[in-house]
PDB file of C-alpha atoms in Angstrom:
ATOM      1  CA  MET A   1       0.000   0.000   0.000  1.00 55.00           C
ATOM      2  CA  SER A   2       1.404   3.338  -1.018  1.00 64.00           C
ATOM      3  CA  ILE A   3       1.293   6.533   0.968  1.00 75.00           C
ATOM      4  CA  HIS A   4       0.842  10.017  -0.444  1.00 81.00           C
ATOM      5  CA  LEU A   5       3.966  12.196  -0.535  1.00 84.00           C
ATOM      6  CA  GLY A   6       2.065  15.092   1.050  1.00 86.00           C
ATOM      7  CA  THR A   7       1.242  12.902   4.039  1.00 90.00           C
ATOM      8  CA  ILE A   8       4.902  11.970   4.416  1.00 92.00           C
ATOM      9  CA  SER A   9       5.869  15.649   4.480  1.00 91.00           C
ATOM     10  CA  GLN A  10       3.235  16.369   7.142  1.00 94.00           C
ATOM     11  CA  LEU A  11       4.420  13.480   9.306  1.00 95.00           C
ATOM     12  CA  LEU A  12       8.043  14.560   8.969  1.00 97.00           C
ATOM     13  CA  GLU A  13       7.100  18.110   9.984  1.00 97.00           C
ATOM     14  CA  LEU A  14       5.204  16.944  13.080  1.00 97.00           C
ATOM     15  CA  ASN A  15       7.981  14.566  14.111  1.00 97.00           C
ATOM     16  CA  ARG A  16      10.623  17.271  13.746  1.00 98.00           C
ATOM     17  CA  LYS A  17       8.563  19.745  15.747  1.00 98.00           C
ATOM     18  CA  MET A  18       8.543  17.269  18.638  1.00 98.00           C
ATOM     19  CA  THR A  19      12.270  16.556  18.328  1.00 98.00           C
ATOM     20  CA  LEU A  20      13.095  20.272  18.348  1.00 98.00           C
ATOM     21  CA  LYS A  21      10.785  20.786  21.328  1.00 98.00           C
ATOM     22  CA  LEU A  22      12.801  18.173  23.212  1.00 98.00           C
ATOM     23  CA  LEU A  23      16.067  19.866  22.243  1.00 98.00           C
ATOM     24  CA  ASP A  24      14.679  23.228  23.374  1.00 98.00           C
ATOM     25  CA  GLU A  25      13.810  21.664  26.719  1.00 98.00           C
ATOM     26  CA  VAL A  26      17.350  20.323  27.012  1.00 98.00           C
ATOM     27  CA  GLY A  27      18.754  23.733  26.081  1.00 98.00           C
ATOM     28  CA  GLN A  28      16.690  25.437  28.775  1.00 97.00           C
ATOM     29  CA  SER A  29      17.772  23.002  31.472  1.00 97.00           C
ATOM     30  CA  ASN A  30      20.318  23.894  34.128  1.00 97.00           C
ATOM     31  CA  ASP A  31      22.898  21.607  32.462  1.00 98.00           C
ATOM     32  CA  PRO A  32      22.381  21.059  28.703  1.00 98.00           C
ATOM     33  CA  PRO A  33      25.679  19.154  28.209  1.00 98.00           C
ATOM     34  CA  GLY A  34      24.872  16.907  31.168  1.00 97.00           C
ATOM     35  CA  ALA A  35      21.385  16.212  29.836  1.00 98.00           C
ATOM     36  CA  LEU A  36      22.661  15.445  26.325  1.00 98.00           C
ATOM     37  CA  ALA A  37      25.269  13.073  27.759  1.00 98.00           C
ATOM     38  CA  TYR A  38      22.775  11.177  29.914  1.00 98.00           C
ATOM     39  CA  ARG A  39      22.755   7.469  29.094  1.00 95.00           C
ATOM     40  CA  PRO A  40      21.083   4.521  30.805  1.00 93.00           C
ATOM     41  CA  GLY A  41      24.334   2.577  31.193  1.00 91.00           C
ATOM     42  CA  PRO A  42      27.901   2.193  29.923  1.00 89.00           C
ATOM     43  CA  GLN A  43      28.200   2.349  26.127  1.00 85.00           C
ATOM     44  CA  ARG A  44      24.444   2.816  25.787  1.00 94.00           C
ATOM     45  CA  ALA A  45      23.061   5.601  23.613  1.00 96.00           C
ATOM     46  CA  HIS A  46      22.796   9.006  25.250  1.00 98.00           C
ATOM     47  CA  ILE A  47      20.298  11.721  24.327  1.00 98.00           C
ATOM     48  CA  ALA A  48      22.705  13.416  21.897  1.00 98.00           C
ATOM     49  CA  TRP A  49      23.321  10.122  20.074  1.00 98.00           C
ATOM     50  CA  GLN A  50      19.596   9.408  19.780  1.00 98.00           C
ATOM     51  CA  ILE A  51      18.941  12.766  18.095  1.00 98.00           C
ATOM     52  CA  MET A  52      22.063  12.738  15.921  1.00 98.00           C
ATOM     53  CA  HIS A  53      21.125   9.212  14.851  1.00 98.00           C
ATOM     54  CA  ILE A  54      17.814  10.584  13.568  1.00 98.00           C
ATOM     55  CA  ALA A  55      19.687  13.143  11.451  1.00 98.00           C
ATOM     56  CA  ILE A  56      22.286  10.741  10.095  1.00 98.00           C
ATOM     57  CA  THR A  57      19.706   8.101   9.242  1.00 98.00           C
ATOM     58  CA  GLU A  58      17.735  10.697   7.265  1.00 98.00           C
ATOM     59  CA  GLU A  59      20.940  11.743   5.524  1.00 98.00           C
ATOM     60  CA  LYS A  60      21.728   8.165   4.551  1.00 98.00           C
ATOM     61  CA  PHE A  61      18.233   7.683   3.155  1.00 97.00           C
ATOM     62  CA  ALA A  62      18.521  10.977   1.245  1.00 97.00           C
ATOM     63  CA  THR A  63      21.989  10.414  -0.204  1.00 97.00           C
ATOM     64  CA  GLN A  64      22.586   6.636  -0.323  1.00 96.00           C
ATOM     65  CA  LEU A  65      19.350   4.663  -0.142  1.00 97.00           C
ATOM     66  CA  LEU A  66      16.610   6.571  -1.984  1.00 97.00           C
ATOM     67  CA  ARG A  67      19.084   8.160  -4.399  1.00 94.00           C
ATOM     68  CA  LYS A  68      22.834   8.171  -4.883  1.00 94.00           C
ATOM     69  CA  THR A  69      24.407  11.573  -4.297  1.00 95.00           C
ATOM     70  CA  SER A  70      27.140  13.144  -2.194  1.00 95.00           C
ATOM     71  CA  SER A  71      26.763  14.142   1.433  1.00 96.00           C
ATOM     72  CA  GLU A  72      28.575  16.725   3.501  1.00 96.00           C
ATOM     73  CA  LEU A  73      27.835  14.693   6.625  1.00 97.00           C
ATOM     74  CA  THR A  74      29.688  11.457   5.818  1.00 96.00           C
ATOM     75  CA  ASP A  75      32.246  12.123   8.575  1.00 97.00           C
ATOM     76  CA  LEU A  76      29.378  11.741  11.070  1.00 97.00           C
ATOM     77  CA  PHE A  77      28.102   8.436   9.647  1.00 97.00           C
ATOM     78  CA  PRO A  78      30.457   6.173  11.659  1.00 96.00           C
ATOM     79  CA  LEU A  79      29.574   8.032  14.873  1.00 97.00           C
ATOM     80  CA  TYR A  80      25.782   7.911  14.606  1.00 97.00           C
ATOM     81  CA  GLN A  81      24.672   5.316  12.054  1.00 95.00           C
ATOM     82  CA  LYS A  82      22.913   2.085  12.933  1.00 94.00           C
ATOM     83  CA  GLY A  83      25.197  -0.179  14.931  1.00 92.00           C
ATOM     84  CA  SER A  84      27.539   2.556  16.147  1.00 94.00           C
ATOM     85  CA  ILE A  85      28.379   2.850  19.826  1.00 92.00           C
ATOM     86  CA  ALA A  86      27.650   6.203  21.427  1.00 94.00           C
ATOM     87  CA  GLY A  87      30.925   7.911  22.204  1.00 94.00           C
ATOM     88  CA  ASP A  88      31.758  10.386  24.928  1.00 94.00           C
ATOM     89  CA  SER A  89      32.015  13.435  22.652  1.00 94.00           C
ATOM     90  CA  ILE A  90      28.745  15.331  23.047  1.00 97.00           C
ATOM     91  CA  PRO A  91      27.728  17.916  20.438  1.00 98.00           C
ATOM     92  CA  ALA A  92      26.032  21.117  21.610  1.00 98.00           C
ATOM     93  CA  VAL A  93      22.281  21.614  21.205  1.00 98.00           C
ATOM     94  CA  GLU A  94      22.794  24.152  18.400  1.00 98.00           C
ATOM     95  CA  ASP A  95      25.177  21.839  16.549  1.00 98.00           C
ATOM     96  CA  ILE A  96      22.607  19.055  16.727  1.00 98.00           C
ATOM     97  CA  LYS A  97      19.937  21.405  15.380  1.00 98.00           C
ATOM     98  CA  THR A  98      22.229  22.370  12.496  1.00 98.00           C
ATOM     99  CA  VAL A  99      22.783  18.738  11.493  1.00 98.00           C
ATOM    100  CA  LEU A 100      19.051  18.017  11.805  1.00 98.00           C
ATOM    101  CA  ALA A 101      18.275  20.965   9.532  1.00 98.00           C
ATOM    102  CA  GLN A 102      20.863  19.953   6.943  1.00 98.00           C
ATOM    103  CA  SER A 103      19.801  16.320   6.774  1.00 98.00           C
ATOM    104  CA  ARG A 104      16.116  17.270   6.653  1.00 98.00           C
ATOM    105  CA  LYS A 105      16.779  19.689   3.787  1.00 97.00           C
ATOM    106  CA  ASN A 106      18.504  16.882   1.889  1.00 97.00           C
ATOM    107  CA  LEU A 107      15.713  14.410   2.637  1.00 97.00           C
ATOM    108  CA  LEU A 108      13.024  16.831   1.450  1.00 96.00           C
ATOM    109  CA  GLU A 109      15.041  17.479  -1.715  1.00 96.00           C
ATOM    110  CA  THR A 110      15.189  13.731  -2.339  1.00 96.00           C
ATOM    111  CA  ILE A 111      11.465  13.332  -1.655  1.00 95.00           C
ATOM    112  CA  SER A 112      10.693  16.154  -4.088  1.00 94.00           C
ATOM    113  CA  GLN A 113      12.313  14.065  -6.837  1.00 94.00           C
ATOM    114  CA  ILE A 114      10.160  11.004  -6.204  1.00 94.00           C
ATOM    115  CA  THR A 115       7.001  10.822  -8.283  1.00 91.00           C
ATOM    116  CA  GLU A 116       3.802   9.156  -7.113  1.00 88.00           C
ATOM    117  CA  GLY A 117       4.436   6.496  -9.748  1.00 90.00           C
ATOM    118  CA  GLU A 118       7.869   5.683  -8.285  1.00 92.00           C
ATOM    119  CA  LEU A 119       6.569   5.065  -4.768  1.00 93.00           C
ATOM    120  CA  GLU A 120       6.057   1.342  -5.376  1.00 94.00           C
ATOM    121  CA  GLN A 121       9.443   0.890  -7.024  1.00 95.00           C
ATOM    122  CA  ILE A 122      12.490  -0.354  -5.118  1.00 97.00           C
ATOM    123  CA  PRO A 123      15.386   2.104  -5.462  1.00 96.00           C
ATOM    124  CA  GLU A 124      18.833   0.644  -6.138  1.00 95.00           C
ATOM    125  CA  GLY A 125      20.012   1.564  -2.629  1.00 96.00           C
ATOM    126  CA  LEU A 126      17.190  -0.483  -1.090  1.00 97.00           C
ATOM    127  CA  LEU A 127      17.355  -3.610  -3.259  1.00 96.00           C
ATOM    128  CA  GLU A 128      18.981  -5.637  -0.474  1.00 96.00           C
ATOM    129  CA  ARG A 129      16.192  -4.726   1.954  1.00 96.00           C
ATOM    130  CA  GLY A 130      13.464  -5.056  -0.670  1.00 97.00           C
ATOM    131  CA  TRP A 131      11.841  -1.796   0.419  1.00 97.00           C
ATOM    132  CA  THR A 132       9.868   0.323  -2.008  1.00 96.00           C
ATOM    133  CA  SER A 133      10.262   4.090  -1.809  1.00 96.00           C
ATOM    134  CA  SER A 134       6.876   4.172  -0.079  1.00 95.00           C
ATOM    135  CA  MET A 135       8.001   1.719   2.604  1.00 96.00           C
ATOM    136  CA  ALA A 136      11.314   3.552   3.075  1.00 97.00           C
ATOM    137  CA  LEU A 137       9.555   6.881   3.600  1.00 96.00           C
ATOM    138  CA  GLN A 138       7.189   5.324   6.124  1.00 95.00           C
ATOM    139  CA  ILE A 139      10.187   3.829   7.958  1.00 96.00           C
ATOM    140  CA  VAL A 140      11.908   7.238   8.027  1.00 97.00           C
ATOM    141  CA  CYS A 141       8.792   8.795   9.584  1.00 96.00           C
ATOM    142  CA  TRP A 142       8.542   6.054  12.195  1.00 97.00           C
ATOM    143  CA  HIS A 143      12.284   6.190  12.875  1.00 98.00           C
ATOM    144  CA  GLU A 144      12.297   9.780  14.115  1.00 98.00           C
ATOM    145  CA  ALA A 145       9.331   9.195  16.425  1.00 97.00           C
ATOM    146  CA  HIS A 146      10.976   6.027  17.758  1.00 98.00           C
ATOM    147  CA  HIS A 147      14.288   7.680  18.661  1.00 98.00           C
ATOM    148  CA  GLN A 148      12.673  10.921  19.831  1.00 98.00           C
ATOM    149  CA  GLY A 149      10.675   8.779  22.249  1.00 97.00           C
ATOM    150  CA  GLN A 150      13.832   7.120  23.509  1.00 98.00           C
ATOM    151  CA  ALA A 151      15.466  10.530  23.966  1.00 98.00           C
ATOM    152  CA  HIS A 152      12.349  11.783  25.773  1.00 98.00           C
ATOM    153  CA  LEU A 153      12.471   8.843  28.185  1.00 98.00           C
ATOM    154  CA  LEU A 154      16.159   9.516  28.803  1.00 98.00           C
ATOM    155  CA  LEU A 155      15.484  13.212  29.447  1.00 98.00           C
ATOM    156  CA  ASN A 156      12.777  12.342  31.966  1.00 97.00           C
ATOM    157  CA  SER A 157      15.148   9.874  33.651  1.00 97.00           C
ATOM    158  CA  TRP A 158      17.905  12.500  33.750  1.00 97.00           C
ATOM    159  CA  LYS A 159      15.509  15.018  35.336  1.00 96.00           C
ATOM    160  CA  ALA A 160      14.412  12.469  37.958  1.00 96.00           C
ATOM    161  CA  ALA A 161      18.058  11.840  38.871  1.00 94.00           C
ATOM    162  CA  GLN A 162      18.755  15.536  39.461  1.00 91.00           C
TER     163      GLN A 162
END
């Protein structure tokens, strides 16, 4: 079943609004770096990793999976892509917002090049997974909500520990 591209854009906008709201809450806390670094255990993903992972996943879909093009964020891929281990270097709230904005711009550019007729086709970058463009876009929408929820739980846990 295919989804309409306009619906995807609306879902992406809502999801990003919630992610940015969370980052604003972190930024207004008494210790933004401490909040961003909060993790549930050793080598587990902290809040900053969860949000940067959202951005880098979108970037990979925009530049490697849905279409093949260059990315200015490839140096961040090993740090935040699926399977990476959250390191101890914590980016600032504004730096995270910058990466989110850049990857979202690239994703929207990629989406703008997909026609309704191409939604049920499997792009070259997704042949191994067998995902159509429609499925990939639905996954991207779900992905942000999933990791934003994890970051939200971590933020609430960090607040409770204060």
